[in-house]
PDB file of C-alpha atoms and ligand atoms in Angstrom:
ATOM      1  CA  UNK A  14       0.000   0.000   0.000  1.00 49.00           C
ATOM      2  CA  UNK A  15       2.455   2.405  -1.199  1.00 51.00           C
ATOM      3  CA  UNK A  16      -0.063   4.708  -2.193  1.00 59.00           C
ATOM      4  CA  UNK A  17      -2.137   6.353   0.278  1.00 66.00           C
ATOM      5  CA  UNK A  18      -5.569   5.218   0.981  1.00 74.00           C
ATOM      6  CA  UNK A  19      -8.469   6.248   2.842  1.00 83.00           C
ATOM      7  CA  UNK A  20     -10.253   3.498   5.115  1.00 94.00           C
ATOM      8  CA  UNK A  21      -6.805   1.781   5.688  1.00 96.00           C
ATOM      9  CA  UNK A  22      -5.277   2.122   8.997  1.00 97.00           C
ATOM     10  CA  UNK A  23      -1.574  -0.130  10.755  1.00 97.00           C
ATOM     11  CA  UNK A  24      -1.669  -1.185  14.109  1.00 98.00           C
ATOM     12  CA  UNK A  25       0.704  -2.809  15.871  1.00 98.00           C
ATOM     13  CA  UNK A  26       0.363  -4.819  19.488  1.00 99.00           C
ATOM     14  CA  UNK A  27       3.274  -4.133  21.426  1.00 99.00           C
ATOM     15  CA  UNK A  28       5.613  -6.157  23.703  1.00 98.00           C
ATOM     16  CA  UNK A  29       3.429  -5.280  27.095  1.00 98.00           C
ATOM     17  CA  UNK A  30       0.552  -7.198  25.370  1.00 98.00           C
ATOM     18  CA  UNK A  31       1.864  -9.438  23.644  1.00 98.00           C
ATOM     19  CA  UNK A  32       4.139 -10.994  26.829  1.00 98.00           C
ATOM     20  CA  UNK A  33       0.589 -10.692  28.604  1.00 98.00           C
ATOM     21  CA  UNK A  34      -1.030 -13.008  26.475  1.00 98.00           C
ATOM     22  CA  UNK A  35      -3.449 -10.307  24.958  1.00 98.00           C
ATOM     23  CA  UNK A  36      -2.793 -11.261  21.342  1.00 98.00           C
ATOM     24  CA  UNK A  37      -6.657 -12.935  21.162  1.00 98.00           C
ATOM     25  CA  UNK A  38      -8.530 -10.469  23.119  1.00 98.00           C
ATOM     26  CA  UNK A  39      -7.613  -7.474  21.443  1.00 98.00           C
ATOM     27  CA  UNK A  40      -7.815  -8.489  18.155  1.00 98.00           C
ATOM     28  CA  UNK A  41     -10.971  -9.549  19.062  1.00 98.00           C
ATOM     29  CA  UNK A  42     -12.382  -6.121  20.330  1.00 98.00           C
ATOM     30  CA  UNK A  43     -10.835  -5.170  16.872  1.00 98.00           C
ATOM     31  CA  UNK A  44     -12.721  -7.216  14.987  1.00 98.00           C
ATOM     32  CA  UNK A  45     -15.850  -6.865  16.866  1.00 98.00           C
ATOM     33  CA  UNK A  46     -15.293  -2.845  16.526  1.00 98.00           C
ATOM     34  CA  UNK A  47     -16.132  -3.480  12.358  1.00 98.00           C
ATOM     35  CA  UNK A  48     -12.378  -3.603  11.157  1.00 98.00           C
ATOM     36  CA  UNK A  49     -11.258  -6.525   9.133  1.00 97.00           C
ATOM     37  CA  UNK A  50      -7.931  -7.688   9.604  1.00 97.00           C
ATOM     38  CA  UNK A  51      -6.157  -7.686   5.596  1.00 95.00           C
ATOM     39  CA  UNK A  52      -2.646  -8.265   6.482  1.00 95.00           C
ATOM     40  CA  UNK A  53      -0.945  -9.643   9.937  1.00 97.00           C
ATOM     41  CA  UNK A  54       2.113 -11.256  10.893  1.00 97.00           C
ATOM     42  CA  UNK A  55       4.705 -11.553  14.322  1.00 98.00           C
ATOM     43  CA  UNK A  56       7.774 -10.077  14.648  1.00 98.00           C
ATOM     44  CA  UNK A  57      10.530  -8.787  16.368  1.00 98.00           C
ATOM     45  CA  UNK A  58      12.035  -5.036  15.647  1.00 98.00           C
ATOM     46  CA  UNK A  59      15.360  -4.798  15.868  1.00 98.00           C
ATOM     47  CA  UNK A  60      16.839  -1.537  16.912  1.00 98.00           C
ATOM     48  CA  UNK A  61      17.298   0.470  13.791  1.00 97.00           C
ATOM     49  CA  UNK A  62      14.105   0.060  12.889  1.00 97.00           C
ATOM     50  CA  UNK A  63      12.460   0.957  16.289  1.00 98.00           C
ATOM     51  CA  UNK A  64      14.451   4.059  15.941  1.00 98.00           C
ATOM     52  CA  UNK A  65      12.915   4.952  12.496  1.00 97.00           C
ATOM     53  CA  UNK A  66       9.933   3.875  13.463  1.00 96.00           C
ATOM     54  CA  UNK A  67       9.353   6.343  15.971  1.00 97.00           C
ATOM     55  CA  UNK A  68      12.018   8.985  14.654  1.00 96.00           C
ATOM     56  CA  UNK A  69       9.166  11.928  14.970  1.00 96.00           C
ATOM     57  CA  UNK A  70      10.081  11.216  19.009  1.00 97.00           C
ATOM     58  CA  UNK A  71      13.281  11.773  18.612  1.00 98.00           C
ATOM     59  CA  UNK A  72      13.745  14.815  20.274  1.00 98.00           C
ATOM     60  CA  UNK A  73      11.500  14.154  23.270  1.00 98.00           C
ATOM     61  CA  UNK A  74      13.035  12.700  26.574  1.00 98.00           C
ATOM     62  CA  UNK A  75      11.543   9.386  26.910  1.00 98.00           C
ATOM     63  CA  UNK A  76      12.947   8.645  22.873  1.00 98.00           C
ATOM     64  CA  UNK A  77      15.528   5.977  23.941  1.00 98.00           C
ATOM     65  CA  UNK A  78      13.452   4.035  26.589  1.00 98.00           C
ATOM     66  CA  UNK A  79      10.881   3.988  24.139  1.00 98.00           C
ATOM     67  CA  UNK A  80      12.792   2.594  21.275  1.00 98.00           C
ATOM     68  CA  UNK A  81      14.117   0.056  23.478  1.00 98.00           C
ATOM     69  CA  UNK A  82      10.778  -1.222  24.620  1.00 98.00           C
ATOM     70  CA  UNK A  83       9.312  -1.415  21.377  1.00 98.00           C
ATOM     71  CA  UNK A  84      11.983  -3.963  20.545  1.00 98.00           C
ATOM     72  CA  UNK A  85      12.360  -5.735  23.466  1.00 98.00           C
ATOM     73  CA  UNK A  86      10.113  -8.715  22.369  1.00 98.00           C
ATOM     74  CA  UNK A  87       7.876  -9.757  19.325  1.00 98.00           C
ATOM     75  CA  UNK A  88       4.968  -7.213  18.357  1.00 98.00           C
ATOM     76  CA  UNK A  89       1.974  -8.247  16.318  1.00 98.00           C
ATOM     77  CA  UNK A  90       1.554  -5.895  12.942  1.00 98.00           C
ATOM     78  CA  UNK A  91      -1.299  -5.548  10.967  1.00 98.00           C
ATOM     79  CA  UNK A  92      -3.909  -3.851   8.089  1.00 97.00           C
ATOM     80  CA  UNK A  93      -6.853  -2.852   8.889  1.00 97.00           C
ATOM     81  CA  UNK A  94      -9.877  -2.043   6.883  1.00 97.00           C
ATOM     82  CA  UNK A  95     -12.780   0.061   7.945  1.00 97.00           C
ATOM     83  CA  UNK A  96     -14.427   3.470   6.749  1.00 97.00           C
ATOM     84  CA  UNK A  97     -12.524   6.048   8.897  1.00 97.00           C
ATOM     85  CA  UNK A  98     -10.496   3.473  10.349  1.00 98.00           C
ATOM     86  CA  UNK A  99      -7.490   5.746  11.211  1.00 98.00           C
ATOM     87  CA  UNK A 100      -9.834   8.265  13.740  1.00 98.00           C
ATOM     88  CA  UNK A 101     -12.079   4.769  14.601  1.00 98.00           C
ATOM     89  CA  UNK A 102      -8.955   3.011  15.711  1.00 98.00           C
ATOM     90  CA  UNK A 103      -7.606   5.518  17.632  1.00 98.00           C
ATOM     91  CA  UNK A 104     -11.680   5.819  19.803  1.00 98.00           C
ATOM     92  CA  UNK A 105     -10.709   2.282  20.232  1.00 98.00           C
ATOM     93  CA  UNK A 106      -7.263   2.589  21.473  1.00 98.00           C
ATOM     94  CA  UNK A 107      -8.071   5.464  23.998  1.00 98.00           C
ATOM     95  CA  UNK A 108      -6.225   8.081  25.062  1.00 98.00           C
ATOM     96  CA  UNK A 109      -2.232   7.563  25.147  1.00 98.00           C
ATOM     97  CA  UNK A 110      -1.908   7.605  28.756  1.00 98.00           C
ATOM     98  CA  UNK A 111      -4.198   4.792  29.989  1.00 98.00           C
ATOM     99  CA  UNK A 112      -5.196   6.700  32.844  1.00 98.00           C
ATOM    100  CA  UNK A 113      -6.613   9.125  30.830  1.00 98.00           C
ATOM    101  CA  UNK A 114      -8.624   6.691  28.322  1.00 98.00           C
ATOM    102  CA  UNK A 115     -11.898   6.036  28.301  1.00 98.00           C
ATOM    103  CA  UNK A 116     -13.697   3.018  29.887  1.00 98.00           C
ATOM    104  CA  UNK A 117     -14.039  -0.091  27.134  1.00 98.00           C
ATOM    105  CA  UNK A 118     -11.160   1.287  24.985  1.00 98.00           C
ATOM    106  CA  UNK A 119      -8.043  -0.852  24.552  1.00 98.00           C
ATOM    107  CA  UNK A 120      -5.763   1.027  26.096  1.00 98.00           C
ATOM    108  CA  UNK A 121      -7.692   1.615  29.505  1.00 98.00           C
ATOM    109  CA  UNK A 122      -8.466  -2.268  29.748  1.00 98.00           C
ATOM    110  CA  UNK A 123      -4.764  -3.534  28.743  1.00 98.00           C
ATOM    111  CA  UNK A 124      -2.693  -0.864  29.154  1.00 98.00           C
ATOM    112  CA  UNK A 125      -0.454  -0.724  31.985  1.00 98.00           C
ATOM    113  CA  UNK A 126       0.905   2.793  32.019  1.00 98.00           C
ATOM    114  CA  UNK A 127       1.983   5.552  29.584  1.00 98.00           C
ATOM    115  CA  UNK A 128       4.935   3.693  28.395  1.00 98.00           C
ATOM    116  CA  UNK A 129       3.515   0.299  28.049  1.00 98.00           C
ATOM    117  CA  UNK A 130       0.140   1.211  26.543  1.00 98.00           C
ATOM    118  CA  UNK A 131      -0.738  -1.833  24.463  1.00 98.00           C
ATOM    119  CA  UNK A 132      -1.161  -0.893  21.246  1.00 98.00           C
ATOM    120  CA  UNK A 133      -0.472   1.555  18.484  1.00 98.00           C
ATOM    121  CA  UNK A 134      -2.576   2.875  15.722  1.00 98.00           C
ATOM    122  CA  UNK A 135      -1.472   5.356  12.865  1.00 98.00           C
ATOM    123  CA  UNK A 136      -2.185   8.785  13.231  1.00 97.00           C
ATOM    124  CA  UNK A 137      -3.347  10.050   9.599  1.00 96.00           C
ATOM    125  CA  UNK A 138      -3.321   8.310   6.258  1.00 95.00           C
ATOM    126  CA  UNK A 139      -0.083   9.345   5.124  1.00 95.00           C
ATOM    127  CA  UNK A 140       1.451   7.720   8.478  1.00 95.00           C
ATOM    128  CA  UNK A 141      -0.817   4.899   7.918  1.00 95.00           C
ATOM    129  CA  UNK A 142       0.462   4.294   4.019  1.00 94.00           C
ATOM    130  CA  UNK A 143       4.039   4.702   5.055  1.00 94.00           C
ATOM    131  CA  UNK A 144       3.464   2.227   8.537  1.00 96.00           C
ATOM    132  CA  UNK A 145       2.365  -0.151   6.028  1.00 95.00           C
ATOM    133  CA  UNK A 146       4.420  -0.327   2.982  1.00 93.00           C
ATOM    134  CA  UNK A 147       7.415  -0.213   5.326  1.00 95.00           C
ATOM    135  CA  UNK A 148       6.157  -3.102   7.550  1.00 96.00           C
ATOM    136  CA  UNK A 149       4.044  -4.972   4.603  1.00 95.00           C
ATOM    137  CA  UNK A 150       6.438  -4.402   1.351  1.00 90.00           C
ATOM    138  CA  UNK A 151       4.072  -5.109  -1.722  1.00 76.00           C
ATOM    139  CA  UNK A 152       0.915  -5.424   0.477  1.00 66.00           C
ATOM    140  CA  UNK A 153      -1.256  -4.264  -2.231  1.00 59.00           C
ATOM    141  CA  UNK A 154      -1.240  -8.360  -3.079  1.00 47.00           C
ATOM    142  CA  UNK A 155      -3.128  -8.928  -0.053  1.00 52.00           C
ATOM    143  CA  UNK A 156      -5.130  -6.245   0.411  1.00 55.00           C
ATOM    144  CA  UNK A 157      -8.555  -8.133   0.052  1.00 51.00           C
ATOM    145  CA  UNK A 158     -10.880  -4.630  -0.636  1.00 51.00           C
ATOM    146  CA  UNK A 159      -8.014  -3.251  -2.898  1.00 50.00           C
ATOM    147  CA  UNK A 160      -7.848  -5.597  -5.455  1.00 47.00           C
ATOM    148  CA  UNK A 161     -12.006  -5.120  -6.015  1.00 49.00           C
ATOM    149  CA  UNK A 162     -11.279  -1.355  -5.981  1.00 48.00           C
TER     150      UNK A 162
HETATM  151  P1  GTP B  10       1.682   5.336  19.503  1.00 80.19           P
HETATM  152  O1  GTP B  10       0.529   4.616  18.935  1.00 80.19           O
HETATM  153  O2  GTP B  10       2.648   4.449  20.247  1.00 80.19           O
HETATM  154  O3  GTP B  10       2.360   6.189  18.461  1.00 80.19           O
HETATM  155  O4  GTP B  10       1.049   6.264  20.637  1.00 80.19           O
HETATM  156  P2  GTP B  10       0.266   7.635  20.470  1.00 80.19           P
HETATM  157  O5  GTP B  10       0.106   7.979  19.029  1.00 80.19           O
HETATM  158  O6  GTP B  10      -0.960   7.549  21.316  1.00 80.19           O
HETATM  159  O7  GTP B  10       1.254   8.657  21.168  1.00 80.19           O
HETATM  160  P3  GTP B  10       2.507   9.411  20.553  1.00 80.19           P
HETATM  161  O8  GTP B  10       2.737   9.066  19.115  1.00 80.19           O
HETATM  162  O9  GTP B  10       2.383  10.843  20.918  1.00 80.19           O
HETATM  163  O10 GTP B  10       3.701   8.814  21.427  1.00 80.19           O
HETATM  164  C1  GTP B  10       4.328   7.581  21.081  1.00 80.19           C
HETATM  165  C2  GTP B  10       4.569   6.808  22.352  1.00 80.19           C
HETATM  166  O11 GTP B  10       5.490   7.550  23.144  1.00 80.19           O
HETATM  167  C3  GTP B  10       3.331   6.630  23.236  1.00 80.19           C
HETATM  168  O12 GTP B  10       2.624   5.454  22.924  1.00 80.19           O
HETATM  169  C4  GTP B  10       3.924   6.576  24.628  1.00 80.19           C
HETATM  170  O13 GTP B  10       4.333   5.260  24.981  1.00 80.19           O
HETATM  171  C5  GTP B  10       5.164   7.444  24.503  1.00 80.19           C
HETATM  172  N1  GTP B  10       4.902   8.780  25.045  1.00 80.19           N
HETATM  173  C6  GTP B  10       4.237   9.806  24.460  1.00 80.19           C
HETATM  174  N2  GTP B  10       4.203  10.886  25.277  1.00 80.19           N
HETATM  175  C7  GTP B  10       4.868  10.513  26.394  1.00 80.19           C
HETATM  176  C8  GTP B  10       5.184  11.187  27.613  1.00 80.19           C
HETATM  177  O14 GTP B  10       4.840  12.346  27.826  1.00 80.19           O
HETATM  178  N3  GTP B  10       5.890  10.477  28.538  1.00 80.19           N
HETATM  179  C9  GTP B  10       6.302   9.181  28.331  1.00 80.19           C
HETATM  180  N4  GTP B  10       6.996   8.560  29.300  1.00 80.19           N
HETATM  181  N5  GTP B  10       6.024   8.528  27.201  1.00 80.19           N
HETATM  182  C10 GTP B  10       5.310   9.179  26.239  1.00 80.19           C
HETATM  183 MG1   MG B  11       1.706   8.005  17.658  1.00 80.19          MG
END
């Protein structure tokens, strides 16, 4: 998805969840939510690319701890579909801070604290395209709406 696309949105379960065993259940509540789940596969970041991955951070204090913890242990990545789904995955997710996120979201029910908050969800369709195609290299193949569209 090298091309940007509305109704298209990455996520990504991070370590916290997935060492919790929370693979199931939140993908679940995803599902449930109206997203369909095009592309997903396990894996572990290494360094480098937790650094590019969150390179917008860079600057702010808590860049290195948070790099580290995003590739401290495998990470579920995925595609998912829905109308809106970048703004409708982050209502799901709840506020960064799971204190601060609202009851049923994600993040309030599996989060932990601000730096081990479960999940991530793209911020805008451009992050979204690039989240993808970086993660998901020729994922227009398995795109199951884009090949119909
Ligand atoms: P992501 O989906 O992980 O990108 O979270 P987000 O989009 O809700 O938040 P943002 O992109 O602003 O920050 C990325 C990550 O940095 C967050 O998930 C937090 O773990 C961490 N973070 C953001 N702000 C703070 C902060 O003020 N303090 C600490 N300790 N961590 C922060
Ligand atoms: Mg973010």
């Amino acid at each position: 998805m090298n091309k940007i696309q509305e109704n298209y949105t990455f996520s990504m379960i991070k370590p916290d969840a997935v060492q919790a065993n929370h693979i199931g259940a939140m993908l679940s509540m995803i599902e449930k939510a109206g997203f369909s789940i095009d592309a997903i596969t396990m894996l572990q970041l290494t360094p480098i690319v937790a650094e590019h991955f969150y390179a917008v951070h860079s600057d702010r204090p808590f860049y290195k701890s948070l790099c580290a913890f995003i590739a401290s242990s495998p990470v579920v990545v995925m595609v998912l579909q829905k109308e809106n789904a970048v703004a409708d995955l982050r209502k799901l997710m709840g506020a960064t801070n799971p204190v601060e996120a609202a009851e049923g979201t994600i993040r309030k029910i599996f989060a932990t604290s601000i730096d081990y908050n479960a999940i991530h969800g793209s911020d805008s369709d451009e992050t979204a395209a690039s989240e993808t195609s970086f993660f998901f290299p020729g994922c227009d193949l398995l795109l199951k709406k884009a090949s119909t569209t």
